[in-house]
XYZ file of C-alpha atoms in Angstrom:
154
model
C 0.000 0.025 0.034
C 1.524 3.382 -1.040
C 1.192 6.767 0.943
C -1.834 7.726 -0.973
C -3.918 4.463 -0.200
C -2.745 4.800 3.363
C -4.161 8.319 3.692
C -7.172 7.218 2.077
C -7.493 4.415 4.568
C -7.022 6.928 7.434
C -9.527 9.424 5.997
C -12.096 6.455 5.428
C -11.526 5.076 8.929
C -12.046 8.451 10.705
C -15.120 9.003 8.713
C -16.441 5.578 9.517
C -15.759 5.891 13.153
C -17.546 9.235 13.332
C -20.574 8.005 11.326
C -20.672 4.932 13.605
C -20.721 7.064 16.713
C -23.513 9.141 15.118
C -25.572 6.087 14.308
C -24.926 4.718 17.860
C -26.153 7.943 19.124
C -29.386 7.768 17.101
C -30.031 4.282 18.265
C -29.651 5.232 21.790
C -31.664 8.379 21.378
C -34.395 6.282 19.500
C -34.411 3.551 22.259
C -34.216 6.210 25.134
C -37.612 7.841 23.947
C -39.477 4.482 24.505
C -40.248 3.090 27.863
C -41.435 -0.194 26.524
C -38.609 -2.679 25.877
C -40.127 -4.144 22.930
C -40.319 -0.882 21.140
C -36.472 -0.118 22.125
C -35.119 -3.497 20.438
C -35.377 -2.142 16.871
C -33.162 1.040 17.700
C -30.763 -1.175 19.611
C -30.376 -3.545 16.606
C -30.199 -1.222 13.966
C -28.386 1.744 15.521
C -26.287 -0.338 18.079
C -25.047 -3.079 15.906
C -24.573 -0.854 12.616
C -22.876 1.796 14.839
C -20.467 -0.722 16.401
C -19.745 -2.299 13.163
C -18.925 1.071 11.518
C -16.683 1.929 14.357
C -14.893 -1.417 14.127
C -14.498 -0.933 10.236
C -13.230 2.540 10.766
C -10.648 1.457 13.625
C -9.562 -1.081 10.984
C -8.810 1.661 8.348
C -7.010 3.758 11.002
C -4.952 0.688 11.992
C -4.079 -0.076 8.402
C -2.827 3.411 7.942
C -0.773 3.171 11.124
C 0.662 -0.113 9.932
C 1.571 1.283 6.617
C 3.121 4.298 8.079
C 5.352 2.324 10.336
C 6.211 -0.246 7.644
C 7.425 2.783 5.638
C 9.436 4.049 8.379
C 11.084 0.567 9.093
C 11.753 0.231 5.260
C 13.438 3.671 4.970
C 15.586 2.592 8.107
C 16.354 -0.707 6.617
C 17.470 1.040 3.386
C 19.748 3.383 5.124
C 21.124 0.381 7.109
C 21.746 -1.511 4.027
C 23.477 1.447 2.458
C 25.893 1.824 5.508
C 26.705 -1.922 5.564
C 27.545 -1.752 1.864
C 29.664 1.262 2.320
C 31.554 -0.263 5.270
C 31.858 -3.461 3.312
C 33.479 -1.607 0.378
C 35.783 0.320 2.651
C 36.809 -2.823 4.564
C 37.585 -4.893 1.316
C 39.735 -2.003 -0.318
C 41.624 -1.342 3.057
C 45.403 -0.794 2.621
C 46.117 -0.333 6.459
C 47.058 -2.649 9.166
C 44.139 -3.892 11.206
C 43.696 -2.036 14.633
C 44.470 -5.086 16.838
C 47.821 -5.476 14.952
C 49.262 -2.130 14.998
C 52.484 -1.692 16.855
C 52.886 -5.470 17.176
C 55.774 -5.525 14.571
C 54.348 -8.582 12.988
C 54.595 -8.788 9.160
C 51.086 -8.907 7.505
C 50.502 -11.535 4.906
C 47.719 -12.249 2.306
C 45.878 -15.471 2.243
C 42.999 -16.386 -0.322
C 40.163 -18.452 0.215
C 40.612 -22.197 0.349
C 44.520 -21.856 -0.113
C 47.107 -23.735 1.855
C 49.851 -20.918 1.673
C 50.120 -17.293 2.627
C 51.634 -14.658 0.306
C 53.101 -11.146 0.263
C 50.423 -8.665 -0.680
C 52.060 -7.896 -4.083
C 52.336 -11.637 -4.872
C 50.843 -12.389 -8.341
C 48.929 -15.291 -7.044
C 46.654 -12.988 -4.914
C 46.569 -9.811 -6.969
C 43.081 -9.275 -8.256
C 41.521 -12.457 -6.475
C 38.431 -12.100 -4.298
C 38.075 -13.158 -0.699
C 41.755 -12.175 0.074
C 42.282 -11.876 4.010
C 45.142 -9.932 5.547
C 46.561 -11.450 8.887
C 49.585 -11.472 10.869
C 52.403 -13.920 9.736
C 52.606 -15.614 13.080
C 48.833 -16.321 13.081
C 48.992 -17.745 9.453
C 52.011 -20.069 10.570
C 49.953 -21.013 13.690
C 47.070 -22.104 11.680
C 49.419 -24.478 9.369
C 49.559 -22.415 6.325
C 52.742 -22.541 4.263
C 54.860 -19.725 2.876
C 54.354 -19.338 -0.830
C 57.144 -20.856 -3.141
C 56.560 -17.833 -5.664
C 56.907 -14.817 -3.573
C 58.703 -16.425 -0.476
C 57.245 -14.074 2.267
């Protein structure tokens, strides 16, 4: 449902609630003018039930507007969040700097491709231009059992 349909649901809902209240009042007023219960029943049935049904339908229209409005806000928030995640992913995938937890550690950084059994220098032709390249300290690469590349000899 778009904004226009949502507003239409709101206006129709408010109108139905108001008409329902008027019908309910007319039914009450008609029933109140008669002392005999048998004469009050038609007013209660027609005015009471019709008024309540109109109020429920109107409340449903207002609720539909609220739900559409909340859903649109959530959708906007998710789009902003998605854009932020994409920007962060792009920035992290092209980073040329040392990870924060390895700064000052003096450890050499090496590159590892997904599914590889060896680690490489960042300029090695075997990792240049590949997707899924991770940068990690050499000590960690050796600790996980990876071997030094025979081409670039890190």
